[in-house]
Tab-separated table of C-alpha atoms in Angstrom:
chain	number	residue	atom	x	y	z
K	1014	GLY	CA	75.590	93.713	117.360
K	1015	GLY	CA	71.634	91.977	117.687
K	1016	VAL	CA	72.003	92.101	121.693
K	1017	LEU	CA	73.000	95.506	121.396
K	1018	THR	CA	70.313	96.557	119.382
K	1019	GLY	CA	67.820	94.171	121.239
K	1020	ILE	CA	69.274	95.980	124.449
K	1021	LYS	CA	68.599	99.688	122.504
K	1022	ALA	CA	65.239	98.617	121.594
K	1023	TYR	CA	63.999	97.864	125.040
K	1024	VAL	CA	65.663	101.059	126.730
K	1025	SER	CA	63.716	103.231	123.848
K	1026	VAL	CA	60.676	101.580	125.092
K	1027	ALA	CA	61.440	101.818	129.027
K	1028	SER	CA	61.934	105.601	127.863
K	1029	SER	CA	59.057	106.087	126.289
K	1030	ARG	CA	57.011	104.336	129.052
K	1031	VAL	CA	58.355	106.248	131.726
K	1032	GLY	CA	58.550	109.883	130.524
K	1033	SER	CA	59.738	112.344	132.137
K	1034	ASP	CA	60.456	110.787	135.298
K	1035	ALA	CA	63.583	113.299	137.007
K	1036	GLN	CA	65.262	110.279	138.071
K	1037	ALA	CA	64.541	107.244	135.459
K	1038	ALA	CA	65.144	109.416	131.851
K	1039	PRO	CA	68.818	110.658	132.901
K	1040	LEU	CA	69.352	107.387	133.310
K	1041	LEU	CA	67.738	105.851	130.317
K	1042	ALA	CA	69.241	108.352	127.752
K	1043	GLU	CA	72.358	107.458	129.207
K	1044	ALA	CA	72.357	103.590	128.776
K	1045	MET	CA	71.151	104.557	125.087
K	1046	ALA	CA	74.641	106.121	124.614
K	1047	GLN	CA	76.311	103.630	125.772
K	1048	ALA	CA	74.443	100.776	123.464
K	1049	ASP	CA	74.644	103.180	120.515
K	1050	SER	CA	79.107	103.401	121.510
K	1051	ALA	CA	79.403	99.839	121.874
K	1052	LEU	CA	77.408	98.969	118.712
K	1053	ASP	CA	79.904	101.713	116.901
K	1054	THR	CA	82.848	99.776	118.324
K	1055	VAL	CA	81.191	96.269	117.243
K	1056	ARG	CA	81.244	97.361	114.023
K	1057	ARG	CA	84.807	99.146	114.108
K	1058	VAL	CA	86.246	95.849	115.085
K	1059	ILE	CA	84.071	93.940	112.496
K	1060	ALA	CA	85.800	96.397	109.945
K	1061	ASP	CA	89.590	96.087	111.328
K	1062	LEU	CA	89.036	91.853	111.422
K	1063	ARG	CA	88.142	92.024	107.727
K	1064	PRO	CA	88.079	95.622	106.011
K	1065	SER	CA	85.844	95.833	102.616
K	1066	VAL	CA	89.433	97.249	101.078
K	1067	LEU	CA	90.346	93.782	101.282
K	1068	ASP	CA	87.279	92.386	99.228
K	1069	GLN	CA	87.259	94.973	96.744
K	1070	LEU	CA	90.812	95.743	96.069
K	1071	GLY	CA	92.458	92.882	97.192
K	1072	VAL	CA	95.497	91.970	99.367
K	1073	TRP	CA	97.994	94.193	98.045
K	1074	GLU	CA	95.925	97.109	97.977
K	1075	ALA	CA	94.486	96.336	101.454
K	1076	ILE	CA	98.459	96.293	102.376
K	1077	GLU	CA	98.934	99.382	101.092
K	1078	TRP	CA	95.791	101.013	102.401
K	1079	GLN	CA	96.931	99.685	106.191
K	1080	ALA	CA	100.033	101.356	105.355
K	1081	SER	CA	98.714	104.568	104.840
K	1082	GLN	CA	96.437	104.330	108.186
K	1083	LEU	CA	99.635	103.609	109.867
K	1084	GLU	CA	100.510	107.284	108.596
K	1085	VAL	CA	97.536	108.976	109.016
K	1086	GLN	CA	97.067	107.612	113.179
K	1087	THR	CA	100.152	107.914	114.027
K	1088	GLY	CA	103.033	110.308	111.843
K	1089	VAL	CA	105.030	106.884	111.727
K	1090	HIS	CA	106.019	107.236	107.335
K	1091	CYS	CA	104.644	104.264	106.056
K	1092	GLN	CA	106.652	102.720	102.838
K	1093	CYS	CA	105.011	100.455	100.767
K	1094	VAL	CA	107.124	98.597	97.769
K	1095	ILE	CA	104.778	95.907	96.440
K	1096	GLU	CA	106.220	94.301	93.270
K	1097	PRO	CA	104.075	94.619	89.796
K	1098	ASP	CA	102.677	90.560	88.872
K	1099	LEU	CA	102.229	89.345	91.982
K	1100	PRO	CA	100.295	86.513	92.034
K	1101	VAL	CA	96.682	86.483	92.679
K	1102	VAL	CA	96.412	85.437	96.265
K	1103	GLY	CA	92.978	83.529	97.588
K	1104	ALA	CA	90.570	85.042	99.823
K	1105	ASP	CA	92.001	82.888	102.995
K	1106	GLY	CA	95.752	83.111	102.050
K	1107	GLY	CA	94.897	87.269	101.096
K	1108	ALA	CA	93.522	87.815	104.721
K	1109	MET	CA	96.150	86.062	106.231
K	1110	LEU	CA	98.531	88.414	105.110
K	1111	PHE	CA	96.854	91.475	105.856
K	1112	ARG	CA	96.427	89.886	109.166
K	1113	ILE	CA	100.441	89.842	109.373
K	1114	VAL	CA	100.759	92.309	108.494
K	1115	GLN	CA	97.970	94.487	110.520
K	1116	GLU	CA	99.341	92.885	113.776
K	1117	ALA	CA	103.241	94.309	112.684
K	1118	LEU	CA	101.901	97.451	111.979
K	1119	THR	CA	100.050	97.688	115.198
K	1120	ASN	CA	102.958	96.355	117.161
K	1121	VAL	CA	105.377	98.887	115.576
K	1122	ALA	CA	102.474	101.463	116.803
K	1123	ARG	CA	102.431	100.544	120.518
K	1124	HIS	CA	105.917	99.321	121.261
K	1125	ALA	CA	108.789	100.651	118.647
K	1126	HIS	CA	108.579	104.476	118.922
K	1127	ALA	CA	109.507	103.986	115.448
K	1128	THR	CA	109.584	107.248	112.623
K	1129	VAL	CA	109.715	104.837	109.572
K	1130	VAL	CA	108.824	101.496	108.550
K	1131	ASN	CA	109.226	99.803	105.582
K	1132	ILE	CA	107.019	97.173	103.651
K	1133	THR	CA	108.441	95.326	100.714
K	1134	VAL	CA	106.666	92.487	99.135
K	1135	ARG	CA	108.292	90.473	96.240
K	1136	LEU	CA	108.866	87.344	94.604
K	1137	ASP	CA	112.312	85.000	95.257
K	1138	GLN	CA	112.018	82.532	93.112
K	1139	ALA	CA	108.561	80.528	93.344
K	1140	HIS	CA	108.556	82.555	97.641
K	1141	LEU	CA	106.418	85.028	98.455
K	1142	LEU	CA	108.487	87.081	100.749
K	1143	LEU	CA	106.948	90.036	102.959
K	1144	ASP	CA	109.576	92.048	104.933
K	1145	ILE	CA	108.236	94.538	107.028
K	1146	GLU	CA	111.312	96.564	108.929
K	1147	ASP	CA	110.773	99.472	111.240
K	1148	ASP	CA	113.607	101.929	112.881
K	1149	GLY	CA	112.351	101.923	116.331
K	1150	ALA	CA	113.678	100.644	119.615
K	1151	GLY	CA	113.979	97.084	118.434
K	1152	ILE	CA	112.455	93.876	120.141
K	1153	SER	CA	114.157	92.323	122.817
K	1154	ALA	CA	114.920	88.159	123.076
K	1155	GLU	CA	112.727	87.726	126.032
K	1156	ARG	CA	109.681	89.325	124.461
K	1157	LEU	CA	110.180	87.120	122.052
K	1158	LEU	CA	110.035	84.352	123.657
K	1159	ALA	CA	106.985	85.687	125.369
K	1160	HIS	CA	104.213	83.357	125.896
K	1161	GLU	CA	101.756	86.417	126.196
K	1162	SER	CA	102.535	87.585	123.338
K	1163	TRP	CA	99.415	86.925	121.203
K	1164	GLY	CA	100.049	89.036	118.541
K	1165	LEU	CA	103.502	87.715	117.635
K	1166	ARG	CA	102.075	83.752	118.243
K	1167	GLY	CA	99.392	84.989	116.231
K	1168	MET	CA	101.644	86.347	113.058
K	1169	GLN	CA	103.493	82.749	113.325
K	1170	GLU	CA	99.983	80.774	113.320
K	1171	ARG	CA	99.253	82.491	109.768
K	1172	ALA	CA	102.312	82.022	108.387
K	1173	LEU	CA	102.207	78.534	108.806
K	1174	TYR	CA	98.671	78.214	107.922
K	1175	LEU	CA	100.223	79.601	104.360
K	1176	GLY	CA	102.948	76.982	104.669
K	1177	GLY	CA	105.618	80.186	104.960
K	1178	THR	CA	107.646	81.281	108.340
K	1179	LEU	CA	107.599	84.354	110.335
K	1180	SER	CA	111.678	85.356	110.807
K	1181	ILE	CA	111.382	88.728	113.562
K	1182	GLY	CA	114.944	89.747	114.087
K	1183	LYS	CA	116.857	93.288	114.859
K	1184	GLY	CA	116.575	95.177	111.474
K	1185	SER	CA	119.516	96.770	109.088
K	1186	ARG	CA	118.319	100.203	111.197
K	1187	GLN	CA	118.591	98.923	114.120
K	1188	GLY	CA	114.619	98.055	114.724
K	1189	THR	CA	112.922	95.094	114.124
């Protein structure tokens, strides 16, 4: 962001020095527009990585918010059932849980061709269970084993960081 702002400043200075040069002015205006677009992209990526809703409302509300974003952006109906009185999760753990949900929903949007996603968070004895199920096309065994599946690998690493496990398989309604 800082580098892009610096580039914008240099372009602005160059633009004022060039004045109305018929060849240079449009190029500098385009460079300024591209710098603005890049800054917007950086802000959006930062917000996606750690949305302010996570810090403001907590992980459970942030998960509900992410589900609503999927619905708005894709039309996939997303239902969240989050058990009341779940334990408070620290900032790092909350971010890890949120990122698992975010990546799973990204996969649904990109690959599943689903119409419905159900997210359930509950306690089972001393264990926190986070279930995400879609009614889409499912995931092939080859895709599960693919080493280039950075999203799946990231979800697994986050689950391990939390002392948990990640299980991916066929859902009760054909999806994942």
